[in-house]
Coordinates of C-alpha atoms and ligand atoms in Angstrom, one line a residue:
X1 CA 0.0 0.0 0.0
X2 CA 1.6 3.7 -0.9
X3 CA 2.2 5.8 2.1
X4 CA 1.9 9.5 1.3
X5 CA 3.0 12.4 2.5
X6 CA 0.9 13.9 4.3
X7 CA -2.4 12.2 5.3
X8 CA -4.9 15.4 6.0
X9 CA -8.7 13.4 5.0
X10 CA -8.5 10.6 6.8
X11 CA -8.4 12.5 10.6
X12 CA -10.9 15.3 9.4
X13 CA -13.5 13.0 8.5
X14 CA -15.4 12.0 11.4
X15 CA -16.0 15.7 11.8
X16 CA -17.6 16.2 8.3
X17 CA -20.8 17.0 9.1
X18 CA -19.8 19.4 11.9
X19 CA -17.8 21.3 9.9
X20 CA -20.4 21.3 7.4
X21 CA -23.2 22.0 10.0
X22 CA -20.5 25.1 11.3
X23 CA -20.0 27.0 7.7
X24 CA -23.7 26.6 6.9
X25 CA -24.5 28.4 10.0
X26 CA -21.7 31.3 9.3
X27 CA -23.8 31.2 5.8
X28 CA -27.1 31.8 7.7
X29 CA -26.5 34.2 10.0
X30 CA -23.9 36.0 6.8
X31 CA -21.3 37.6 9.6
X32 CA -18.2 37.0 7.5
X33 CA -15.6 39.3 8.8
X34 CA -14.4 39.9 12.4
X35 CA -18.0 38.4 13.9
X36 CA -18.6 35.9 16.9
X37 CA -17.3 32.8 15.1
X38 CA -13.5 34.3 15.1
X39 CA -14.6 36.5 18.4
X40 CA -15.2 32.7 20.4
X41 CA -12.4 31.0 18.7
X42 CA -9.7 33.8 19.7
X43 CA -10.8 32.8 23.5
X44 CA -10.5 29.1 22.7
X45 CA -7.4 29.3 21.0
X46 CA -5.9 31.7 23.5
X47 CA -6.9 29.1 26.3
X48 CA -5.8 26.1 24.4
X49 CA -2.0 28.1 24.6
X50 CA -2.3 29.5 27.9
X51 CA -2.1 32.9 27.0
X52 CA -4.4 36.1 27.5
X53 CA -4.7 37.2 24.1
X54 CA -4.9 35.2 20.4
X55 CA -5.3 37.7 17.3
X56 CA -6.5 35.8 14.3
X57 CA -5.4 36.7 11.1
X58 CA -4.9 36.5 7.6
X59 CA -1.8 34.1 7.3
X60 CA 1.2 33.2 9.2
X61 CA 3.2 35.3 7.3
X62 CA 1.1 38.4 8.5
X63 CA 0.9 36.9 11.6
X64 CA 4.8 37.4 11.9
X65 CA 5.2 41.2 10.1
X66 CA 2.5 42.2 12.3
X67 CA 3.5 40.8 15.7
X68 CA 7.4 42.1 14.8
X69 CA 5.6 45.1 14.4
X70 CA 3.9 44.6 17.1
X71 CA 7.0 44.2 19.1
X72 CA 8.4 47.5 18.1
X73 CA 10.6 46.2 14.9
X74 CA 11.3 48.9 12.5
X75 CA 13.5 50.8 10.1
X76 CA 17.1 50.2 11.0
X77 CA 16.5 46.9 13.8
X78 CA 18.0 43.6 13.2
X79 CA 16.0 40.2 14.0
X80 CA 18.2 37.4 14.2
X81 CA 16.2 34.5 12.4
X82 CA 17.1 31.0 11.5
X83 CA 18.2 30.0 7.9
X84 CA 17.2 26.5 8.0
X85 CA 13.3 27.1 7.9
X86 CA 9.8 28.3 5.4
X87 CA 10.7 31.5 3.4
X88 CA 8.2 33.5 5.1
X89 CA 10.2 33.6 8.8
X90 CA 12.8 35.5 7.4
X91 CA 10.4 37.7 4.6
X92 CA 8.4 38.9 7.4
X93 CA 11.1 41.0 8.7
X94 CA 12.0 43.4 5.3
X95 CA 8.3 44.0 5.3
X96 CA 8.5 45.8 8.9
X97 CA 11.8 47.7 7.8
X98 CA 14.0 45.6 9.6
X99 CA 16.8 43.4 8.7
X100 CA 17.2 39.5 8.8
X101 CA 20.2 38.2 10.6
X102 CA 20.8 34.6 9.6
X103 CA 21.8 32.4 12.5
X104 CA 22.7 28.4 12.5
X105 CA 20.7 25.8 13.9
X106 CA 21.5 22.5 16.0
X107 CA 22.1 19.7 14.0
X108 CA 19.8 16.7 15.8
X109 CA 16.9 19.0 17.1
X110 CA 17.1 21.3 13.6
X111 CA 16.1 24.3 15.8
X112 CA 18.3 27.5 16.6
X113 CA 19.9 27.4 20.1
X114 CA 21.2 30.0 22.5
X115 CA 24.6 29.3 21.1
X116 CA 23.9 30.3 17.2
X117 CA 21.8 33.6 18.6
X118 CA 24.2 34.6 20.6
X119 CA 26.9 34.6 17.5
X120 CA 24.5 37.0 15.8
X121 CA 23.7 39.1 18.4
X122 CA 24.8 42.4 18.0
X123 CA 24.0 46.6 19.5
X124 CA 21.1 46.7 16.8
X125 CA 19.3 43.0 17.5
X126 CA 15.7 44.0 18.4
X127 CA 14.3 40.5 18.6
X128 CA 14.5 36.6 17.6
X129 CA 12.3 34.4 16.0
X130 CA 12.3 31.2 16.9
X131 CA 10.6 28.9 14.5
X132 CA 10.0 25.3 16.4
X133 CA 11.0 23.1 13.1
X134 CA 8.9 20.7 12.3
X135 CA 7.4 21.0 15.6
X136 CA 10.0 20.4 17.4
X137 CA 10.6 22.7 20.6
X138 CA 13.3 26.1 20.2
X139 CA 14.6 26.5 23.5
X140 CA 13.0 29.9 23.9
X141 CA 13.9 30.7 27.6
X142 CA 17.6 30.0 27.2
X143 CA 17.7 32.7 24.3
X144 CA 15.6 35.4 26.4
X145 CA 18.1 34.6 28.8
X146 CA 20.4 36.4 26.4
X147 CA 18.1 40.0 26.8
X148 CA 16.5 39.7 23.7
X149 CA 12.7 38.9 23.2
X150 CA 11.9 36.1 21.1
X151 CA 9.0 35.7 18.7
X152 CA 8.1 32.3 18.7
X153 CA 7.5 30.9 14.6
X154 CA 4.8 28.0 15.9
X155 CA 3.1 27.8 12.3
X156 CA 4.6 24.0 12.3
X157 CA 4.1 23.0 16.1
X158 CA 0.4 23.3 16.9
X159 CA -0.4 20.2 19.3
X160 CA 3.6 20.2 20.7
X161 CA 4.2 20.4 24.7
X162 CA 7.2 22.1 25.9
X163 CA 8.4 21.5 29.9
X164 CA 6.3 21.5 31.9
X165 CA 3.3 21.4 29.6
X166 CA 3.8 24.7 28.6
X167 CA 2.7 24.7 24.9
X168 CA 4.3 27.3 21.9
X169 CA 2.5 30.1 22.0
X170 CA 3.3 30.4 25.6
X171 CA 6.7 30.5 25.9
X172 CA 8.0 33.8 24.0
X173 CA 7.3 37.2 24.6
X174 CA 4.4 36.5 21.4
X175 CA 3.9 33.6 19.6
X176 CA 2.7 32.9 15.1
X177 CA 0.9 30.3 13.9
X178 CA 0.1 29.7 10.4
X179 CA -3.3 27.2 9.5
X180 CA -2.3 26.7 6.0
X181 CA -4.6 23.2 5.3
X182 CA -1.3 21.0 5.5
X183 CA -0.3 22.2 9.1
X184 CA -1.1 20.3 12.4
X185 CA -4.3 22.8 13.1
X186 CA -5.3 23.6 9.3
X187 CA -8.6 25.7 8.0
X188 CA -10.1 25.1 4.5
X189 CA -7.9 27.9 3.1
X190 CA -5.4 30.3 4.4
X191 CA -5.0 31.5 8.3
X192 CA -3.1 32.3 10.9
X193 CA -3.2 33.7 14.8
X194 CA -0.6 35.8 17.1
X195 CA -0.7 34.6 21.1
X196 CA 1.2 36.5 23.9
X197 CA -0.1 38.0 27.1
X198 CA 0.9 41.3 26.6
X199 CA -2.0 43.5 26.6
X200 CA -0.5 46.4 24.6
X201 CA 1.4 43.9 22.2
X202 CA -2.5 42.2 21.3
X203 CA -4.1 45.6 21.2
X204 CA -1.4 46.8 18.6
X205 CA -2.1 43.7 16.7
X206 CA -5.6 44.1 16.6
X207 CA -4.7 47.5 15.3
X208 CA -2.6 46.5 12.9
X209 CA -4.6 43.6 11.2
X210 CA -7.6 46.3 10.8
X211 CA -5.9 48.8 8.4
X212 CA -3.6 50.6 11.5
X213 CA -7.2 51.6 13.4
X214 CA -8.4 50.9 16.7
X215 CA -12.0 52.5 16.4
X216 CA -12.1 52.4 12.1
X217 CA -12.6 56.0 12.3
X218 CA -9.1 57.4 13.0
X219 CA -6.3 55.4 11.0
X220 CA -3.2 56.2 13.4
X221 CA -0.5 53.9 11.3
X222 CA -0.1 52.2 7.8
X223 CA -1.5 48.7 8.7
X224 CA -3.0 45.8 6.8
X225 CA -6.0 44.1 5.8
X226 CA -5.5 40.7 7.5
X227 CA -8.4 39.1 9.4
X228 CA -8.9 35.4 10.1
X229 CA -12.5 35.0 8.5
X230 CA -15.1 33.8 10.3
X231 CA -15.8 30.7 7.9
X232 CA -12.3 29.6 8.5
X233 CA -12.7 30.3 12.6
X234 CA -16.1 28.2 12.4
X235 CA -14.0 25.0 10.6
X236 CA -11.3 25.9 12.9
X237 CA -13.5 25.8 16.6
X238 CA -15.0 22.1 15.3
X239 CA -10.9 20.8 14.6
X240 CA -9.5 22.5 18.1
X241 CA -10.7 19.9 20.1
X242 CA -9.1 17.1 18.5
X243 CA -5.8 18.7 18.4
X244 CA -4.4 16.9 21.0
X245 CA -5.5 13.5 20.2
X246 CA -4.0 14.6 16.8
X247 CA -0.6 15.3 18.3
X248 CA -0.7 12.5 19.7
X249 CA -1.2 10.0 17.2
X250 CA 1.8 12.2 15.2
X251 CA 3.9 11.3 18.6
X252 CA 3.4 7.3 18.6
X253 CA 4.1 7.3 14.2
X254 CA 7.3 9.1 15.2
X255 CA 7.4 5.9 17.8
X256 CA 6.3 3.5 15.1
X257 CA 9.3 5.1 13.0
X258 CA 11.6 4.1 16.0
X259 CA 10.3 1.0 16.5
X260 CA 10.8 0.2 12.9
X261 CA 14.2 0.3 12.9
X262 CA 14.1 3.3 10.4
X263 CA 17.4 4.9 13.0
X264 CA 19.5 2.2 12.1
X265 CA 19.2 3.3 8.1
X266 CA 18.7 7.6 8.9
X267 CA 19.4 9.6 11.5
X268 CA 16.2 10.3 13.5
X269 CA 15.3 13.8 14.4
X270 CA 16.1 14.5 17.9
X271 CA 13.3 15.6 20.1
X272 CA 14.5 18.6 22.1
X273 CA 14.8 18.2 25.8
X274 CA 11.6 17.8 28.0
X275 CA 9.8 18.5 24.7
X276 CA 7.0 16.0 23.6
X277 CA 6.8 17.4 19.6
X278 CA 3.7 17.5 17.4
X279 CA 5.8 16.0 14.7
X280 CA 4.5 18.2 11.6
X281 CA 7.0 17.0 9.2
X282 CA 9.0 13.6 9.6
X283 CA 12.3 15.1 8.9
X284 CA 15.3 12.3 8.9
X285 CA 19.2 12.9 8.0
X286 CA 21.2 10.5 5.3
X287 CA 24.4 11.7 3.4
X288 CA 22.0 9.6 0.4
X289 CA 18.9 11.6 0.6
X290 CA 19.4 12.6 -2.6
X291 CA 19.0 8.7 -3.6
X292 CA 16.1 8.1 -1.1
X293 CA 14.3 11.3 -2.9
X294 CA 14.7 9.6 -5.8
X295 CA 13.9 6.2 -5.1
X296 CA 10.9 6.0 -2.5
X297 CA 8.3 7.3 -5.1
X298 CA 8.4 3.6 -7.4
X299 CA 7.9 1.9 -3.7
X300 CA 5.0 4.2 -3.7
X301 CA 6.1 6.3 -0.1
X302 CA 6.3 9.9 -0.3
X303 CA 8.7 12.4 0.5
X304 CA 9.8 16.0 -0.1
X305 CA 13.2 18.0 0.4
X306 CA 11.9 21.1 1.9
X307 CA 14.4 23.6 2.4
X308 CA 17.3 22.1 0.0
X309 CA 18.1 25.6 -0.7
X310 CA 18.2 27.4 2.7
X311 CA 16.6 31.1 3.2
X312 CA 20.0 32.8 3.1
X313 CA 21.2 31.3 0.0
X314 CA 17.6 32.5 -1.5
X315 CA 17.9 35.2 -4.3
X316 CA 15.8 37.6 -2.5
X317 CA 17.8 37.4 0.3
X318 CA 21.3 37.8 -1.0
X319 CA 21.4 41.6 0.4
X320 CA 20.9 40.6 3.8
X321 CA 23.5 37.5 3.7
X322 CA 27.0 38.4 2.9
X323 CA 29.9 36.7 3.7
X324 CA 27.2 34.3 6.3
X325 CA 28.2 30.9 7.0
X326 CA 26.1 28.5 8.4
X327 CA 27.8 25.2 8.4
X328 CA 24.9 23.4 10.0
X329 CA 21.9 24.9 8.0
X330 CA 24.0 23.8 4.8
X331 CA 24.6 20.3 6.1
X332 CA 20.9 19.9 6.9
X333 CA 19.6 21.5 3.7
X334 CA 21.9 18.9 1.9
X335 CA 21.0 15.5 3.5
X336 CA 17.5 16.2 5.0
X337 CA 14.3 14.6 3.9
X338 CA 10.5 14.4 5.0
X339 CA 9.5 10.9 5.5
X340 CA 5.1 10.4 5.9
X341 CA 3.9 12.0 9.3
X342 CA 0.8 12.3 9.9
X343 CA -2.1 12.2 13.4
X344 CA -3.2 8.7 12.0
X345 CA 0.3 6.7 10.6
X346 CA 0.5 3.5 12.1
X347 CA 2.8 0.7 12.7
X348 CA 2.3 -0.8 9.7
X349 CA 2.6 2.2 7.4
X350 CA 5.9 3.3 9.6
X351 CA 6.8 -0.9 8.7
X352 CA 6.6 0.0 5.0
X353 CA 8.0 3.2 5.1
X354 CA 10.7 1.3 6.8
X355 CA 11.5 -1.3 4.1
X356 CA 11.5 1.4 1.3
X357 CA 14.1 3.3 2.9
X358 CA 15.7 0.1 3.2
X359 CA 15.9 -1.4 -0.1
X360 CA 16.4 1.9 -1.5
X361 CA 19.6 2.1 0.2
X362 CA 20.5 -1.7 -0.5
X363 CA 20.6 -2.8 3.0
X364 CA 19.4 -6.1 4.4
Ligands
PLP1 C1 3.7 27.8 7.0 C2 4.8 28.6 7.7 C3 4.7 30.0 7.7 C4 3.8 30.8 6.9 O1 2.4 30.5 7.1 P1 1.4 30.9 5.9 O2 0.1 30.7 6.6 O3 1.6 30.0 4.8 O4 1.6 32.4 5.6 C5 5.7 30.6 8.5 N1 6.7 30.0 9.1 C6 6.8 28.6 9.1 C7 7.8 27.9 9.8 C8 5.8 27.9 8.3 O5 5.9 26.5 8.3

């Protein structure tokens, strides 16, 4: 049987007819913009995190420009950022005025560290993201520990628990999350929410989102047009409560994976400490990925090189990267590959994936 990629039908259909039942009630009552369905799911969401505020909007890319500029980022600030990620952490800062400042990531967890911020750090750094990879966990106090806030990029990570059972959206001074249809928490077309308990930061969001206005009268700053709609906060409110079962089931295929034997053909991503991940993507090491790439698809299992080529060696971002190295980004963008993940992959399918991987690479 083929495995694919991502599995995003097979989890969402029990809930069919309540997600139906939910947008045909938006379409009666025909509030589509800022009404009570994104109103109610902001509270849920925000509660879900453990934060006092959740700000839906557009996209996670909006989601990070506007809580940057939410967090004060402007013309002439630097926001150290990690190379090895999705464009969009690193495009979100030239759209606030600021500048990227490409930093390595560790090589097992695939996350920045303390260590690679601080080598970037410098007079001018106004903030961090921290994008928890694949929904693995960035170690988000240890780099405030440096004196710098830290936006947390938690668009892949929905469903993770940090120590404690702190969850992202928690730990940062604010937190993004993108729910693009393939992530862990995923709406029926483009959205996204910012998180943080910082009353001033959420009010500025709000502002922001709606055009730079807090009362639509008075327009105080140049802002955006990016709301969450309230068709994709109805399909999201329905999905919320099965987001932990969800991560779940992504936690035991990464233990299928294990059990498998799949480590003693790739290296395994590293869970970072006292982290339980949402595993979003699957995302193994081999020095043959290149092979693997090419091979799994006849055994019918898919996979995908994400970020082959990282952010910093990206065209558009040439201006902000010269004379960076990042050893480890370029080792990961070389040999890395996204095996199936998904909240419903079981032993068997982890079995097959297995014995792909396996003959691919010739071993018995
Ligand atoms: C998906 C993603 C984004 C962007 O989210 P969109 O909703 O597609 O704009 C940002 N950062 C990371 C790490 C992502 O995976």
């Amino acid at each position: 049987m083929p495995v694919a990629l991502f599995d995003t039908t097979t989890a969402l259909a029990p809930l069919r007819a309540q997600i139906d039942a939910a947008i045909a009630d938006v379409v009666a009552q025909r509030r589509f913009i800022l009404g009570p369905q994104v109103a109610a799911f902001e509270e849920e969401f925000a509660r879900y995190c453990g934060t006092r505020h959740a700000v839906g909007v557009a996209n996670g890319t909006d989601a990070l420009t506007i809580a940057l500029r939410a967090m004060g980022v402007g013309p002439g600030d630097e926001v150290i950022v990690p190379s090895f990620t999705f464009y969009a952490t690193a495009e979100a800062v030239p759209a606030t005025g600021g500048r990227p400042v490409f930093c390595d990531v560790d090589l097992d967890t695939h996350c920045i560290t303390a260590d690679t911020v601080a080598a970037a750090l410098t007079p001018a750094t106004k903030a961090v993201v921290a994008v928890h990879l694949f929904g693995n966990l960035a170690p988000v106090a240890e780099i405030e520990a440096l004196g710098v806030p830290v936006l947390e990029d938690a668009a892949q990570a929905a469903g993770t628990r940090g120590p404690g059972g702190d969850r992202p959206g928690a730990l940062g001074r604010a937190a993004t999350f993108s729910f693009f249809p393939s992530k862990n928490l995923a709406c029926f077309g483009d959205g996204g929410a910012i998180t943080t308990d910082d009353d001033a930061l959420a009010d500025d969001a709000r502002m922001l989102r709606f055009h730079g206005s807090r009362d639509k009268v008075t327009y105080e700053h140049v802002g955006y047009n990016s709301r969450l709609d309230e068709l994709q906060a109805a399909i999201l409110r329905v999905q919320l409560p099965q987001l932990d079962a969800w991560a779940d089931g992504r936690r035991a295929g990464a233990r299928h994976y294990a059990d498998a034997g799949l480590g003693e053909l790739v290296a395994l991503p590293a869970a970072s400490p006292r982290s339980e991940p949402a595993w979003h993507l699957y995302v193994v090491r081999s020095e043959r990925a290149e092979e693997l790439a090419a091979g799994l698809p006849a055994h019918g299992i898919g996979c995908k090189a994400y970020y082959r080529t990282p952010v910093h060696r990206q065209p558009a971002m040439l201006p902000f990267a010269a004379g960076v190295e990042l050893p480890v980004t370029d080792e990961l963008a070389r040999t890395h590959l996204a095996l199936p993940m998904s909240p419903v992959l079981s032993a068997e399918q982890a079995a097959e994936v297995t014995a792909a991987v396996r003959a691919v690479l010739g071993r018995s």
